[in-house]
Amino acid sequence: MTKEEAIALGIRIMQNINFEYDKKEEVKVTFDENKLYPNRNIWLIGFLYGKEDYGRNVDAILDIDDDTKTPRKLLFRNGSITLGYDAEKDKYFVKSKRP
């Protein structure tokens, strides 16, 4: 997966799950090769959001497995979302949310 493909997939996921992020801000992307998770190469896609709620933007980080191109979860202020995929609809969805 290329950096551009990771960003495009990240944006698609955020749109599918209706997660409002600041589209004026740059989407940040980092490739992590076996550092955070042993034996896993992942893309960390960073989206800024929450300026209206918190008075400033905060980060939401989407974790995508490089080998399978599968998103694992979205981490955000005080919580996380585990993602699922509906192949029939070709759409990502919120499988579970914490808290």
XYZ file of N, CA and C in Angstrom:
297
model
N 0.855 -1.171 0.000
C 0.000 0.000 0.000
C 0.902 1.236 0.000
N 0.563 2.178 -0.836
C 1.341 3.415 -0.883
C 0.770 4.420 0.119
N 1.522 5.464 0.357
C 1.071 6.536 1.253
C -0.249 7.131 0.738
N -0.335 7.355 -0.554
C -1.533 7.944 -1.152
C -2.734 7.009 -1.011
N -2.507 5.700 -1.192
C -3.591 4.722 -1.027
C -4.065 4.681 0.425
N -3.121 4.779 1.368
C -3.475 4.772 2.792
C -4.324 5.993 3.140
N -3.939 7.146 2.634
C -4.713 8.369 2.892
C -6.107 8.251 2.277
N -6.185 7.787 1.036
C -7.486 7.648 0.360
C -8.396 6.678 1.116
N -7.836 5.557 1.576
C -8.634 4.596 2.341
C -9.079 5.217 3.661
N -8.186 5.940 4.311
C -8.533 6.606 5.574
C -9.678 7.587 5.398
N -9.617 8.392 4.367
C -10.687 9.370 4.105
C -12.001 8.650 3.802
N -11.923 7.586 3.019
C -13.137 6.802 2.707
C -13.768 6.233 3.975
N -12.943 5.700 4.859
C -13.453 5.137 6.121
C -14.113 6.221 6.955
N -13.458 7.368 7.083
C -14.022 8.464 7.886
C -15.371 8.911 7.313
N -15.491 8.943 5.996
C -16.758 9.311 5.364
C -17.811 8.231 5.591
N -17.421 6.963 5.460
C -18.362 5.855 5.657
C -18.958 5.848 7.054
N -18.145 6.151 8.070
C -18.640 6.098 9.454
C -19.142 7.459 9.943
N -19.162 8.450 9.050
C -19.645 9.799 9.372
C -18.893 10.447 10.523
N -17.584 10.284 10.541
C -16.752 10.923 11.564
C -16.329 12.280 11.022
N -16.803 13.326 11.673
C -16.525 14.689 11.228
C -15.119 15.104 11.626
N -14.270 15.339 10.650
C -12.921 15.827 10.907
C -12.735 17.144 10.167
N -11.704 17.882 10.512
C -11.445 19.189 9.916
C -10.817 18.992 8.534
N -11.601 19.147 7.499
C -11.140 18.909 6.134
C -10.173 19.987 5.646
N -10.094 21.106 6.375
C -9.161 22.168 6.012
C -7.737 21.832 6.438
N -7.609 20.943 7.402
C -6.289 20.573 7.932
C -5.709 19.397 7.153
N -4.398 19.335 7.142
C -3.694 18.250 6.448
C -3.923 16.913 7.161
N -4.154 15.878 6.376
C -4.245 14.518 6.911
C -2.808 14.035 7.065
N -2.445 13.602 8.280
C -1.082 13.157 8.550
C -1.004 11.648 8.379
N 0.133 11.186 7.899
C 0.298 9.743 7.693
C 1.714 9.323 8.084
N 1.788 8.189 8.785
C 3.062 7.614 9.204
C 3.020 6.116 8.965
N 4.110 5.585 8.429
C 4.228 4.136 8.260
C 5.031 3.592 9.430
N 4.486 2.600 10.107
C 5.147 1.999 11.260
C 5.497 0.553 10.928
N 6.796 0.263 10.871
C 7.264 -1.074 10.500
C 7.678 -1.845 11.747
N 6.754 -2.640 12.265
C 7.004 -3.543 13.402
C 7.423 -2.858 14.703
N 7.147 -1.579 14.871
C 7.560 -0.899 16.107
C 6.451 -0.925 17.156
N 5.263 -0.464 16.792
C 4.159 -0.449 17.750
C 3.613 -1.840 18.011
N 3.509 -2.626 16.946
C 2.980 -3.982 17.052
C 3.972 -4.940 16.401
N 4.504 -5.892 17.145
C 5.448 -6.853 16.546
C 4.802 -7.612 15.384
N 5.572 -7.798 14.338
C 5.146 -8.547 13.157
C 3.973 -7.914 12.412
N 3.794 -6.611 12.578
C 2.716 -5.906 11.854
C 3.252 -4.602 11.294
N 3.058 -4.400 10.027
C 3.357 -3.117 9.398
C 2.041 -2.369 9.285
N 1.989 -1.182 9.850
C 0.728 -0.440 9.851
C 0.919 0.994 9.372
N -0.150 1.515 8.844
C -0.244 2.931 8.517
C -1.036 3.600 9.630
N -0.531 4.704 10.126
C -1.248 5.513 11.108
C -1.675 6.785 10.385
N -2.982 6.952 10.257
C -3.533 8.094 9.540
C -4.136 9.044 10.573
N -3.648 10.275 10.601
C -4.084 11.241 11.606
C -5.031 12.278 11.033
N -6.164 12.423 11.691
C -7.174 13.408 11.314
C -7.381 14.354 12.492
N -7.482 15.639 12.212
C -7.770 16.613 13.268
C -9.279 16.851 13.319
N -9.791 16.992 14.535
C -11.224 17.217 14.715
C -11.462 17.921 16.047
N -12.675 18.386 16.279
C -13.113 18.851 17.589
C -12.884 20.301 17.938
N -12.482 21.126 16.990
C -12.202 22.524 17.317
C -13.419 23.213 17.933
N -14.590 22.929 17.399
C -15.813 23.550 17.921
C -16.141 23.062 19.328
N -15.825 21.802 19.630
C -16.131 21.238 20.946
C -15.069 21.541 21.990
N -13.797 21.513 21.579
C -12.701 21.617 22.541
C -11.946 22.940 22.471
N -12.287 23.793 21.514
C -11.594 25.060 21.380
C -10.294 24.938 20.587
N -9.926 23.735 20.233
C -8.744 23.474 19.414
C -8.922 22.098 18.784
N -8.198 21.860 17.728
C -8.255 20.546 17.093
C -7.479 19.528 17.911
N -7.966 18.307 17.948
C -7.279 17.187 18.583
C -7.168 16.070 17.539
N -6.294 15.105 17.810
C -6.031 14.033 16.849
C -6.960 12.846 17.007
N -7.343 12.282 15.869
C -7.950 10.957 15.790
C -6.990 10.157 14.912
N -6.617 8.960 15.351
C -5.639 8.150 14.629
C -6.301 6.858 14.140
N -6.225 6.642 12.844
C -6.749 5.430 12.223
C -5.584 4.485 11.963
N -5.726 3.243 12.397
C -4.699 2.208 12.284
C -5.103 1.253 11.161
N -4.290 1.180 10.079
C -4.581 0.313 8.930
C -3.426 -0.664 8.728
N -3.729 -1.958 8.675
C -2.720 -2.985 8.426
C -2.242 -2.871 6.978
N -0.927 -2.756 6.786
C -0.372 -2.567 5.446
C -0.534 -3.803 4.564
N -0.369 -4.975 5.114
C -0.409 -6.204 4.314
C -1.818 -6.548 3.845
N -2.790 -6.421 4.738
C -4.164 -6.803 4.401
C -5.028 -5.619 3.969
N -4.518 -4.403 4.174
C -5.266 -3.166 3.892
C -6.546 -3.101 4.715
N -6.484 -3.679 5.904
C -7.635 -3.738 6.800
C -7.482 -2.733 7.932
N -8.472 -1.857 8.122
C -8.414 -0.960 9.273
C -8.716 -1.728 10.553
N -7.978 -1.413 11.604
C -8.198 -2.102 12.871
C -9.093 -1.273 13.779
N -8.646 -0.066 14.071
C -9.499 0.790 14.901
C -9.127 2.242 14.725
N -10.035 3.081 15.196
C -9.858 4.525 15.195
C -9.761 4.957 16.648
N -8.653 5.581 16.991
C -8.442 6.063 18.353
C -8.660 7.566 18.372
N -9.414 8.039 19.356
C -9.689 9.466 19.462
C -9.764 9.856 20.930
N -9.926 11.130 21.187
C -9.949 11.637 22.548
C -10.969 10.877 23.393
N -10.487 10.218 24.429
C -11.323 9.488 25.381
C -12.072 8.289 24.799
N -11.565 7.686 23.733
C -12.274 6.525 23.233
C -11.668 5.907 21.998
N -12.377 4.917 21.481
C -11.941 4.245 20.264
C -13.144 3.605 19.573
N -12.978 3.356 18.290
C -13.988 2.697 17.482
C -13.328 1.502 16.807
N -13.918 0.321 16.958
C -13.493 -0.856 16.211
C -14.322 -0.876 14.935
N -13.649 -1.069 13.808
C -14.311 -0.976 12.515
C -14.651 -2.340 11.936
N -15.706 -2.373 11.171
C -16.106 -3.561 10.433
C -16.270 -3.181 8.971
N -16.447 -4.190 8.133
C -16.607 -3.950 6.697
C -17.745 -4.811 6.159
N -18.656 -4.186 5.443
C -19.765 -4.879 4.799
C -19.416 -5.017 3.317
N -18.992 -6.212 2.907
C -18.556 -6.441 1.528
C -19.697 -6.246 0.528
N -20.900 -6.596 0.929
C -22.047 -6.466 0.040
C -22.306 -4.998 -0.318
N -22.178 -4.125 0.676
C -22.391 -2.689 0.468
C -21.096 -1.959 0.129
N -19.949 -2.661 0.250
C -18.627 -2.070 0.040
C -18.461 -0.813 0.904
N -18.764 -1.019 2.209
C -18.767 0.122 3.122
C -18.253 -0.298 4.500
N -17.486 0.604 5.117
C -17.002 0.386 6.480
C -18.055 0.884 7.464
N -18.083 0.279 8.658
C -19.065 0.672 9.666
C -18.458 0.560 11.058
N -19.139 1.161 12.038
C -18.722 1.097 13.432
C -19.174 -0.230 13.998
N -18.215 -1.088 14.304
C -18.520 -2.406 14.879
C -18.777 -2.277 16.376
N -17.926 -1.513 17.048
C -18.123 -1.217 18.464
C -17.423 0.083 18.801
N -17.872 0.708 19.883
C -17.346 2.004 20.278
C -17.102 2.006 21.775
N -15.954 2.585 22.184
C -15.635 2.700 23.610
C -15.279 4.129 23.913
N -15.655 4.750 24.935
C -16.568 4.248 25.950
C -17.981 4.281 25.505
